[in-house]
Amino acid sequence: MKKSKKVNLPVIGLYMTVLLFSAYIFVMFFVLGTENAPMVKGKMESENFHLPVWEAFFYPHIILGTIALAIGPFQLTKMSRKNPKLHRNLGRIYGVTIFINVLLVPYISLFSTGGRSTMIAFLILNAFWLGTTAMGVLRGFQKRIPSHKTWILRSYAITWVFVSFRIAVIPFSAFLDASISFPIAVYLSIALNLLFVEWKRKQAKKTGSGDVLNT
């Protein structure tokens, strides 16, 4: 009698969240248009803000970020690693989307909601994104697979700030100014996402599965 395959709830949960987030991004910025988005209306009051130029950086940023979000869960599964060629190709796409995004963020951050404090927070986030991804790619080239896996997990934790920041900022924005609520949400998302990954890694070691997503 064949064993029934286990439903991979963590991966399904991640992809459901990515799908909902992608729908939000599509409606907010592609259907309604950036000029109608609440976060953009405030920026348009600045004489240094030029919407077409900003959009030229912002649209690739959200598209590439969404691609990285979508690739991540599958790359962390055994199914992906059983197909080395596919795993490498998707890994290259994941790395390229992030490295391009790292170049886009500095300009976008110049017009961050909340001003300089938020800009600094996003630049720190960008540094974490670059550092964790670069380490993951380097360890992959060096064939140091356990270390490669650890750093890519951390990289994806930072990529997930793309989502968690937008959730975390909601309660803080209810009673704090954007110059405080936005940076807090960024730093909190970085810390919680990385701590969650480290906790899951320890749990995986205890169970002997070695897989954070239990696949």
Coordinates of N, CA and C in Angstrom, one line a residue:
M1 N 0.8 -1.2 0.0 CA 0.0 0.0 0.0 C 0.9 1.2 0.0
K2 N 0.6 2.1 -0.9 CA 1.4 3.3 -1.0 C 1.1 4.3 0.0
K3 N 2.2 5.0 0.5 CA 1.9 6.0 1.6 C 1.4 7.3 0.9
S4 N 0.4 7.9 1.5 CA -0.1 9.1 0.9 C 0.9 10.3 1.2
K5 N 1.0 11.2 0.2 CA 1.9 12.3 0.4 C 1.4 13.3 1.4
K6 N 2.3 13.8 2.2 CA 1.9 14.8 3.2 C 1.6 16.1 2.5
V7 N 0.6 16.8 3.0 CA 0.3 18.1 2.4 C 1.3 19.1 3.1
N8 N 2.0 19.9 2.2 CA 3.1 20.8 2.7 C 2.4 22.1 3.1
L9 N 1.9 22.2 4.3 CA 1.2 23.4 4.8 C 2.0 24.6 4.8
P10 N 3.3 24.6 5.3 CA 4.1 25.8 5.2 C 4.3 26.4 3.8
V11 N 4.6 25.5 2.9 CA 4.7 26.0 1.5 C 3.4 26.6 1.0
I12 N 2.3 25.9 1.2 CA 1.0 26.3 0.8 C 0.7 27.7 1.4
G13 N 1.0 27.8 2.7 CA 0.8 29.1 3.4 C 1.6 30.2 2.8
L14 N 2.8 29.9 2.5 CA 3.7 31.0 1.9 C 3.1 31.4 0.6
Y15 N 2.8 30.4 -0.3 CA 2.3 30.8 -1.6 C 0.9 31.4 -1.6
M16 N 0.1 31.1 -0.6 CA -1.2 31.8 -0.5 C -1.0 33.3 -0.1
T17 N 0.0 33.5 0.8 CA 0.3 34.9 1.2 C 0.9 35.6 0.0
V18 N 1.8 35.0 -0.7 CA 2.4 35.6 -1.9 C 1.4 36.0 -2.9
L19 N 0.4 35.1 -3.1 CA -0.7 35.3 -4.1 C -1.5 36.5 -3.7
L20 N -1.9 36.6 -2.4 CA -2.7 37.7 -1.9 C -1.9 39.0 -2.0
F21 N -0.7 38.9 -1.7 CA 0.2 40.1 -1.7 C 0.3 40.6 -3.2
S22 N 0.5 39.7 -4.1 CA 0.7 40.0 -5.5 C -0.6 40.7 -6.0
A23 N -1.8 40.1 -5.6 CA -3.0 40.7 -6.0 C -3.2 42.1 -5.5
Y24 N -2.7 42.4 -4.2 CA -2.8 43.7 -3.7 C -1.9 44.7 -4.5
I25 N -0.7 44.2 -4.8 CA 0.3 45.0 -5.5 C -0.3 45.3 -6.9
F26 N -0.9 44.3 -7.6 CA -1.4 44.5 -8.9 C -2.5 45.6 -8.9
V27 N -3.5 45.4 -8.0 CA -4.6 46.3 -7.9 C -4.2 47.7 -7.6
M28 N -3.4 47.8 -6.5 CA -3.0 49.1 -6.0 C -2.1 49.9 -7.0
F29 N -1.2 49.3 -7.6 CA -0.2 50.1 -8.4 C -0.4 49.9 -9.9
F30 N -1.0 48.8 -10.4 CA -1.1 48.6 -11.8 C -2.5 49.0 -12.3
V31 N -3.5 48.7 -11.5 CA -4.9 49.0 -11.9 C -5.3 50.4 -11.5
L32 N -5.1 50.7 -10.2 CA -5.5 52.1 -9.7 C -4.4 53.1 -10.1
G33 N -3.2 52.7 -10.2 CA -2.1 53.6 -10.6 C -1.4 54.1 -9.4
T34 N -0.1 54.3 -9.6 CA 0.7 54.8 -8.5 C 0.3 56.2 -8.0
E35 N -0.2 57.0 -8.9 CA -0.5 58.4 -8.6 C -1.8 58.4 -7.6
N36 N -2.5 57.3 -7.6 CA -3.7 57.3 -6.7 C -3.4 56.5 -5.4
A37 N -2.2 55.9 -5.3 CA -1.9 55.2 -4.0 C -1.6 56.2 -2.9
P38 N -2.2 55.9 -1.7 CA -2.0 56.8 -0.6 C -0.5 57.1 -0.3
M39 N 0.4 56.1 -0.4 CA 1.8 56.3 0.0 C 2.5 57.2 -1.0
V40 N 1.9 57.3 -2.2 CA 2.6 58.1 -3.3 C 2.1 59.6 -3.3
K41 N 0.8 59.8 -2.9 CA 0.2 61.1 -2.9 C 1.1 62.1 -2.0
G42 N 1.5 61.6 -0.9 CA 2.4 62.5 0.0 C 3.7 62.8 -0.6
K43 N 4.3 61.9 -1.4 CA 5.6 62.2 -2.1 C 5.4 63.3 -3.1
M44 N 4.3 63.3 -3.8 CA 4.1 64.2 -4.9 C 4.0 65.7 -4.5
E45 N 4.0 65.9 -3.1 CA 4.0 67.3 -2.6 C 5.4 67.8 -2.7
S46 N 6.4 67.0 -2.8 CA 7.8 67.4 -2.9 C 8.2 67.9 -4.3
E47 N 8.8 69.0 -4.4 CA 9.2 69.5 -5.7 C 10.3 68.7 -6.3
N48 N 11.0 67.9 -5.5 CA 12.1 67.0 -6.0 C 11.6 65.7 -6.5
F49 N 10.3 65.4 -6.3 CA 9.8 64.1 -6.6 C 9.2 64.2 -8.1
H50 N 9.7 63.3 -8.9 CA 9.2 63.2 -10.3 C 8.6 61.8 -10.5
L51 N 7.3 61.8 -10.6 CA 6.6 60.5 -10.7 C 7.1 59.5 -11.8
P52 N 7.3 60.0 -13.0 CA 7.8 59.1 -14.1 C 9.1 58.4 -13.7
V53 N 10.0 59.2 -13.2 CA 11.4 58.7 -12.8 C 11.2 57.7 -11.7
W54 N 10.4 58.1 -10.7 CA 10.2 57.2 -9.5 C 9.6 55.9 -9.9
E55 N 8.6 56.0 -10.8 CA 8.0 54.7 -11.3 C 9.0 53.8 -12.1
A56 N 9.9 54.5 -12.8 CA 10.9 53.7 -13.5 C 11.8 52.8 -12.6
F57 N 11.9 53.3 -11.3 CA 12.6 52.5 -10.3 C 11.7 51.6 -9.5
F58 N 10.5 52.1 -9.2 CA 9.5 51.4 -8.4 C 8.9 50.2 -9.0
Y59 N 8.5 50.3 -10.2 CA 7.8 49.1 -10.9 C 8.8 47.9 -11.0
P60 N 10.0 48.1 -11.4 CA 10.9 46.9 -11.4 C 11.2 46.4 -10.0
H61 N 11.2 47.3 -9.0 CA 11.4 46.9 -7.6 C 10.3 46.0 -7.2
I62 N 9.0 46.3 -7.4 CA 8.0 45.5 -6.9 C 7.8 44.2 -7.7
I63 N 8.1 44.3 -9.0 CA 8.0 43.1 -9.9 C 9.1 42.1 -9.5
L64 N 10.3 42.6 -9.4 CA 11.4 41.7 -9.1 C 11.3 41.1 -7.6
G65 N 10.8 42.0 -6.7 CA 10.6 41.5 -5.4 C 9.5 40.4 -5.3
T66 N 8.5 40.5 -6.1 CA 7.4 39.5 -6.1 C 8.0 38.2 -6.7
I67 N 8.8 38.3 -7.7 CA 9.4 37.1 -8.3 C 10.3 36.4 -7.3
A68 N 11.1 37.1 -6.5 CA 11.9 36.5 -5.5 C 11.1 35.9 -4.4
L69 N 10.0 36.5 -4.0 CA 9.1 36.0 -3.0 C 8.5 34.6 -3.5
A70 N 8.2 34.6 -4.8 CA 7.5 33.4 -5.4 C 8.5 32.2 -5.5
I71 N 9.8 32.5 -5.8 CA 10.8 31.5 -6.0 C 11.2 30.9 -4.7
G72 N 11.3 31.7 -3.7 CA 11.8 31.2 -2.4 C 11.3 29.9 -1.8
P73 N 10.0 29.8 -1.6 CA 9.5 28.6 -1.0 C 9.8 27.3 -1.7
F74 N 9.7 27.3 -3.0 CA 10.0 26.1 -3.8 C 11.5 25.8 -3.7
Q75 N 12.3 26.8 -3.7 CA 13.8 26.5 -3.6 C 14.2 25.9 -2.3
L76 N 13.4 26.1 -1.3 CA 13.7 25.5 0.1 C 13.1 24.1 0.3
T77 N 12.5 23.5 -0.7 CA 12.0 22.2 -0.6 C 12.9 21.1 -1.2
K78 N 12.7 19.9 -0.7 CA 13.4 18.8 -1.2 C 13.2 18.5 -2.7
M79 N 11.9 18.8 -3.1 CA 11.6 18.7 -4.5 C 12.5 19.5 -5.5
S80 N 12.8 20.7 -5.0 CA 13.6 21.6 -5.8 C 15.1 21.0 -5.9
R81 N 15.5 20.6 -4.7 CA 16.9 20.1 -4.6 C 17.1 18.7 -5.3
K82 N 16.0 18.0 -5.6 CA 16.1 16.7 -6.3 C 16.3 17.0 -7.8
N83 N 16.1 18.2 -8.2 CA 16.3 18.6 -9.6 C 17.4 19.7 -9.6
P84 N 18.7 19.3 -9.6 CA 19.8 20.3 -9.4 C 19.8 21.4 -10.5
K85 N 19.5 21.0 -11.8 CA 19.5 22.0 -12.8 C 18.5 23.1 -12.6
L86 N 17.2 22.6 -12.3 CA 16.2 23.6 -12.0 C 16.5 24.4 -10.8
H87 N 17.0 23.8 -9.8 CA 17.4 24.5 -8.5 C 18.4 25.6 -8.8
R88 N 19.4 25.3 -9.6 CA 20.5 26.3 -9.9 C 19.9 27.4 -10.8
N89 N 19.0 27.1 -11.7 CA 18.5 28.1 -12.6 C 17.6 29.1 -11.8
L90 N 16.7 28.5 -11.0 CA 15.8 29.3 -10.2 C 16.6 30.1 -9.2
G91 N 17.7 29.5 -8.7 CA 18.6 30.2 -7.7 C 19.3 31.4 -8.4
R92 N 19.7 31.2 -9.6 CA 20.3 32.4 -10.4 C 19.3 33.5 -10.5
I93 N 18.0 33.1 -10.9 CA 17.0 34.1 -11.1 C 16.7 34.9 -9.8
Y94 N 16.6 34.1 -8.7 CA 16.4 34.7 -7.3 C 17.5 35.7 -7.0
G95 N 18.8 35.2 -7.2 CA 19.9 36.1 -6.9 C 19.9 37.4 -7.8
V96 N 19.6 37.2 -9.1 CA 19.7 38.4 -10.0 C 18.6 39.4 -9.6
T97 N 17.3 38.9 -9.3 CA 16.3 39.8 -8.9 C 16.6 40.6 -7.7
I98 N 17.3 40.0 -6.8 CA 17.7 40.7 -5.6 C 18.8 41.7 -5.8
F99 N 19.9 41.3 -6.6 CA 21.0 42.1 -6.8 C 20.6 43.4 -7.6
I100 N 19.6 43.2 -8.6 CA 19.1 44.4 -9.3 C 18.3 45.3 -8.4
N101 N 17.5 44.6 -7.5 CA 16.7 45.4 -6.6 C 17.5 46.2 -5.6
V102 N 18.7 45.6 -5.2 CA 19.6 46.3 -4.3 C 20.0 47.7 -4.9
L103 N 20.2 47.7 -6.2 CA 20.6 48.9 -6.9 C 19.4 49.9 -7.0
L104 N 18.2 49.4 -7.0 CA 17.0 50.3 -7.2 C 16.6 51.0 -5.9
V105 N 16.8 50.3 -4.8 CA 16.3 50.7 -3.5 C 16.9 52.1 -3.1
P106 N 18.2 52.4 -3.2 CA 18.7 53.7 -2.7 C 17.9 54.9 -3.3
Y107 N 17.6 54.9 -4.6 CA 16.8 56.0 -5.2 C 15.4 56.0 -4.6
I108 N 14.7 54.9 -4.5 CA 13.4 54.8 -4.0 C 13.3 55.3 -2.6
S109 N 14.4 54.9 -1.8 CA 14.4 55.3 -0.4 C 14.5 56.8 -0.1
L110 N 15.0 57.5 -1.2 CA 15.2 59.0 -1.0 C 13.8 59.7 -0.8
F111 N 12.7 59.0 -1.2 CA 11.4 59.6 -1.1 C 10.5 58.7 -0.2
S112 N 11.2 58.1 0.8 CA 10.5 57.2 1.8 C 9.4 58.0 2.6
T113 N 8.3 57.4 2.8 CA 7.3 58.0 3.7 C 7.9 58.0 5.1
G114 N 7.9 59.2 5.7 CA 8.5 59.3 7.1 C 9.8 60.0 7.1
G115 N 10.4 60.3 5.9 CA 11.6 61.0 5.8 C 12.9 60.3 6.0
R116 N 13.8 61.0 6.6 CA 15.2 60.4 6.7 C 15.3 59.2 7.5
S117 N 14.5 59.1 8.6 CA 14.6 57.9 9.5 C 14.1 56.7 8.8
T118 N 13.1 56.8 7.9 CA 12.6 55.7 7.2 C 13.6 55.3 6.1
M119 N 14.2 56.4 5.4 CA 15.2 56.1 4.4 C 16.4 55.3 5.0
I120 N 16.9 55.7 6.1 CA 18.0 55.0 6.8 C 17.6 53.5 7.1
A121 N 16.3 53.3 7.5 CA 15.9 52.0 7.8 C 15.8 51.1 6.6
F122 N 15.4 51.7 5.5 CA 15.3 50.9 4.2 C 16.7 50.6 3.7
L123 N 17.7 51.6 3.9 CA 19.0 51.3 3.4 C 19.7 50.2 4.3
I124 N 19.4 50.2 5.5 CA 19.9 49.1 6.4 C 19.3 47.8 6.0
L125 N 18.0 47.8 5.7 CA 17.3 46.6 5.2 C 18.0 46.1 3.9
N126 N 18.3 47.1 3.0 CA 19.0 46.8 1.7 C 20.3 46.2 1.9
A127 N 21.1 46.6 3.0 CA 22.4 46.1 3.3 C 22.3 44.6 3.8
F128 N 21.2 44.4 4.6 CA 21.0 43.0 5.0 C 20.6 42.1 3.8
W129 N 19.8 42.6 2.9 CA 19.4 41.9 1.8 C 20.6 41.5 0.9
L130 N 21.4 42.5 0.6 CA 22.7 42.3 -0.2 C 23.6 41.3 0.5
G131 N 23.8 41.5 1.8 CA 24.8 40.7 2.6 C 24.4 39.2 2.7
T132 N 23.1 39.0 3.0 CA 22.7 37.6 3.2 C 22.6 36.9 1.8
T133 N 22.2 37.6 0.8 CA 22.1 36.9 -0.5 C 23.5 36.7 -1.1
A134 N 24.4 37.6 -0.9 CA 25.7 37.5 -1.4 C 26.4 36.3 -0.8
M135 N 26.2 36.2 0.6 CA 26.8 35.1 1.3 C 26.2 33.7 0.8
G136 N 24.9 33.7 0.6 CA 24.3 32.5 0.1 C 24.8 32.1 -1.3
V137 N 25.0 33.1 -2.2 CA 25.5 32.8 -3.5 C 26.9 32.3 -3.4
L138 N 27.7 33.0 -2.6 CA 29.2 32.6 -2.5 C 29.3 31.2 -2.0
R139 N 28.5 30.9 -0.9 CA 28.6 29.5 -0.4 C 28.2 28.5 -1.4
G140 N 27.2 28.9 -2.3 CA 26.8 27.9 -3.3 C 27.9 27.7 -4.3
F141 N 28.6 28.7 -4.7 CA 29.7 28.6 -5.6 C 30.9 27.7 -5.0
Q142 N 31.0 27.9 -3.7 CA 32.1 27.1 -3.0 C 31.6 25.7 -2.7
K143 N 30.4 25.3 -3.0 CA 29.8 24.0 -2.8 C 29.7 23.7 -1.3
R144 N 29.6 24.8 -0.5 CA 29.5 24.6 1.0 C 28.0 24.6 1.2
I145 N 27.3 23.5 1.0 CA 25.9 23.4 0.9 C 25.2 23.7 2.2
P146 N 25.6 23.2 3.4 CA 24.9 23.5 4.6 C 24.9 25.1 4.9
S147 N 26.1 25.7 4.6 CA 26.2 27.1 4.8 C 25.4 27.9 3.8
H148 N 25.4 27.4 2.5 CA 24.6 28.0 1.5 C 23.1 28.0 1.8
K149 N 22.7 26.9 2.3 CA 21.3 26.8 2.7 C 20.9 27.7 3.8
T150 N 21.8 27.8 4.8 CA 21.6 28.7 5.9 C 21.4 30.2 5.5
W151 N 22.4 30.6 4.7 CA 22.4 32.0 4.2 C 21.2 32.3 3.3
I152 N 20.8 31.4 2.5 CA 19.7 31.6 1.6 C 18.4 31.7 2.4
L153 N 18.3 30.9 3.5 CA 17.2 31.0 4.4 C 17.1 32.4 5.0
R154 N 18.3 32.9 5.4 CA 18.3 34.3 5.9 C 18.0 35.3 4.9
S155 N 18.5 35.1 3.7 CA 18.1 36.0 2.5 C 16.6 36.0 2.3
Y156 N 16.0 34.9 2.3 CA 14.6 34.8 2.1 C 13.8 35.5 3.2
A157 N 14.3 35.4 4.5 CA 13.7 36.0 5.6 C 13.7 37.5 5.4
I158 N 14.8 38.1 4.8 CA 14.9 39.5 4.5 C 14.0 39.8 3.3
T159 N 13.9 38.9 2.3 CA 13.0 39.2 1.2 C 11.6 39.2 1.7
W160 N 11.2 38.5 2.7 CA 9.9 38.4 3.3 C 9.5 39.7 4.0
V161 N 10.5 40.5 4.3 CA 10.2 41.9 4.9 C 9.3 42.7 3.9
F162 N 9.5 42.4 2.6 CA 8.6 42.9 1.6 C 7.2 42.8 1.9
V163 N 6.8 41.7 2.6 CA 5.4 41.5 3.0 C 5.2 41.9 4.5
S164 N 6.0 41.4 5.4 CA 5.8 41.6 6.8 C 5.9 43.1 7.2
F165 N 6.7 43.9 6.5 CA 6.7 45.3 6.9 C 5.4 45.9 6.7
R166 N 4.7 45.6 5.6 CA 3.4 46.2 5.2 C 2.3 45.8 6.2
I167 N 2.5 44.7 6.9 CA 1.6 44.2 7.9 C 1.9 44.9 9.2
A168 N 3.2 44.9 9.6 CA 3.7 45.5 10.9 C 3.4 47.0 11.0
V169 N 3.5 47.7 9.9 CA 3.4 49.1 9.9 C 1.9 49.6 10.3
I170 N 0.9 48.7 10.0 CA -0.5 49.1 10.2 C -0.8 49.5 11.6
P171 N -0.5 48.7 12.6 CA -0.8 49.1 14.0 C 0.0 50.3 14.5
F172 N 1.2 50.3 14.1 CA 2.1 51.5 14.6 C 1.6 52.8 14.0
S173 N 1.2 52.7 12.7 CA 0.7 54.0 12.0 C -0.5 54.5 12.7
A174 N -1.2 53.7 13.4 CA -2.5 54.2 14.0 C -2.3 55.2 15.1
F175 N -1.1 55.1 15.8 CA -0.8 56.1 16.9 C 0.5 56.7 16.9
L176 N 1.3 56.5 15.8 CA 2.6 57.1 15.7 C 2.8 57.8 14.4
D177 N 3.6 58.8 14.4 CA 4.0 59.5 13.1 C 4.7 58.6 12.2
A178 N 4.6 58.8 10.9 CA 5.3 57.9 9.9 C 6.8 57.9 10.1
S179 N 7.4 59.0 10.6 CA 8.8 59.0 10.8 C 9.3 58.0 11.9
I180 N 8.3 57.6 12.7 CA 8.6 56.6 13.8 C 8.1 55.2 13.4
S181 N 6.8 55.2 13.0 CA 6.1 53.9 12.7 C 6.8 53.2 11.6
F182 N 7.2 53.8 10.5 CA 7.8 53.1 9.4 C 9.2 52.5 9.8
P183 N 10.1 53.2 10.4 CA 11.4 52.6 10.8 C 11.2 51.5 11.8
I184 N 10.3 51.6 12.7 CA 10.0 50.6 13.7 C 9.5 49.3 13.0
A185 N 8.6 49.5 12.1 CA 8.1 48.3 11.3 C 9.2 47.6 10.5
V186 N 10.1 48.4 9.9 CA 11.2 47.8 9.2 C 12.1 47.0 10.1
Y187 N 12.6 47.6 11.2 CA 13.5 47.0 12.1 C 12.9 45.7 12.7
L188 N 11.6 45.9 13.1 CA 10.9 44.8 13.8 C 10.7 43.6 12.8
S189 N 10.4 43.9 11.5 CA 10.3 42.9 10.5 C 11.6 42.1 10.3
I190 N 12.7 42.9 10.2 CA 14.0 42.2 10.0 C 14.3 41.3 11.2
A191 N 14.1 41.8 12.4 CA 14.5 41.0 13.6 C 13.6 39.8 13.7
L192 N 12.3 40.0 13.6 CA 11.4 38.8 13.8 C 11.5 37.8 12.7
N193 N 11.7 38.2 11.4 CA 11.9 37.3 10.3 C 13.2 36.4 10.5
L194 N 14.3 37.1 10.9 CA 15.5 36.4 11.1 C 15.5 35.5 12.3
L195 N 14.8 36.0 13.4 CA 14.7 35.1 14.6 C 13.8 33.9 14.3
F196 N 12.8 34.1 13.5 CA 11.9 33.0 13.1 C 12.7 31.9 12.4
V197 N 13.5 32.3 11.4 CA 14.3 31.4 10.6 C 15.3 30.6 11.5
E198 N 16.0 31.3 12.4 CA 16.9 30.7 13.3 C 16.2 29.7 14.3
W199 N 15.0 30.1 14.7 CA 14.2 29.2 15.6 C 13.8 27.9 14.8
K200 N 13.4 28.1 13.5 CA 13.0 26.9 12.7 C 14.2 26.0 12.4
R201 N 15.4 26.6 12.2 CA 16.6 25.9 12.0 C 16.9 25.0 13.2
K202 N 16.8 25.6 14.4 CA 17.0 24.8 15.6 C 16.0 23.6 15.7
Q203 N 14.8 23.9 15.4 CA 13.7 22.9 15.5 C 14.0 21.8 14.5
A204 N 14.5 22.1 13.3 CA 14.8 21.1 12.3 C 16.0 20.3 12.7
K205 N 16.9 20.9 13.4 CA 18.1 20.1 13.9 C 17.7 19.1 15.0
K206 N 16.7 19.6 15.9 CA 16.3 18.7 17.0 C 15.5 17.5 16.4
T207 N 14.7 17.7 15.4 CA 13.9 16.6 14.8 C 14.7 15.8 13.9
G208 N 15.9 16.3 13.5 CA 16.8 15.6 12.5 C 16.3 15.6 11.1
S209 N 15.3 16.5 10.8 CA 14.8 16.6 9.5 C 15.7 17.3 8.6
G210 N 16.3 18.4 9.2 CA 17.2 19.2 8.4 C 16.5 20.2 7.5
D211 N 15.2 20.2 7.4 CA 14.5 21.0 6.5 C 13.5 21.9 7.3
V212 N 13.7 23.2 7.1 CA 12.9 24.2 7.8 C 11.4 24.1 7.4
L213 N 11.2 23.7 6.1 CA 9.8 23.6 5.6 C 9.2 22.2 5.8
N214 N 10.0 21.3 6.4 CA 9.6 20.0 6.7 C 9.1 19.3 5.4
T215 N 9.8 19.3 4.3 CA 9.4 18.7 3.1 C 10.3 17.6 2.7

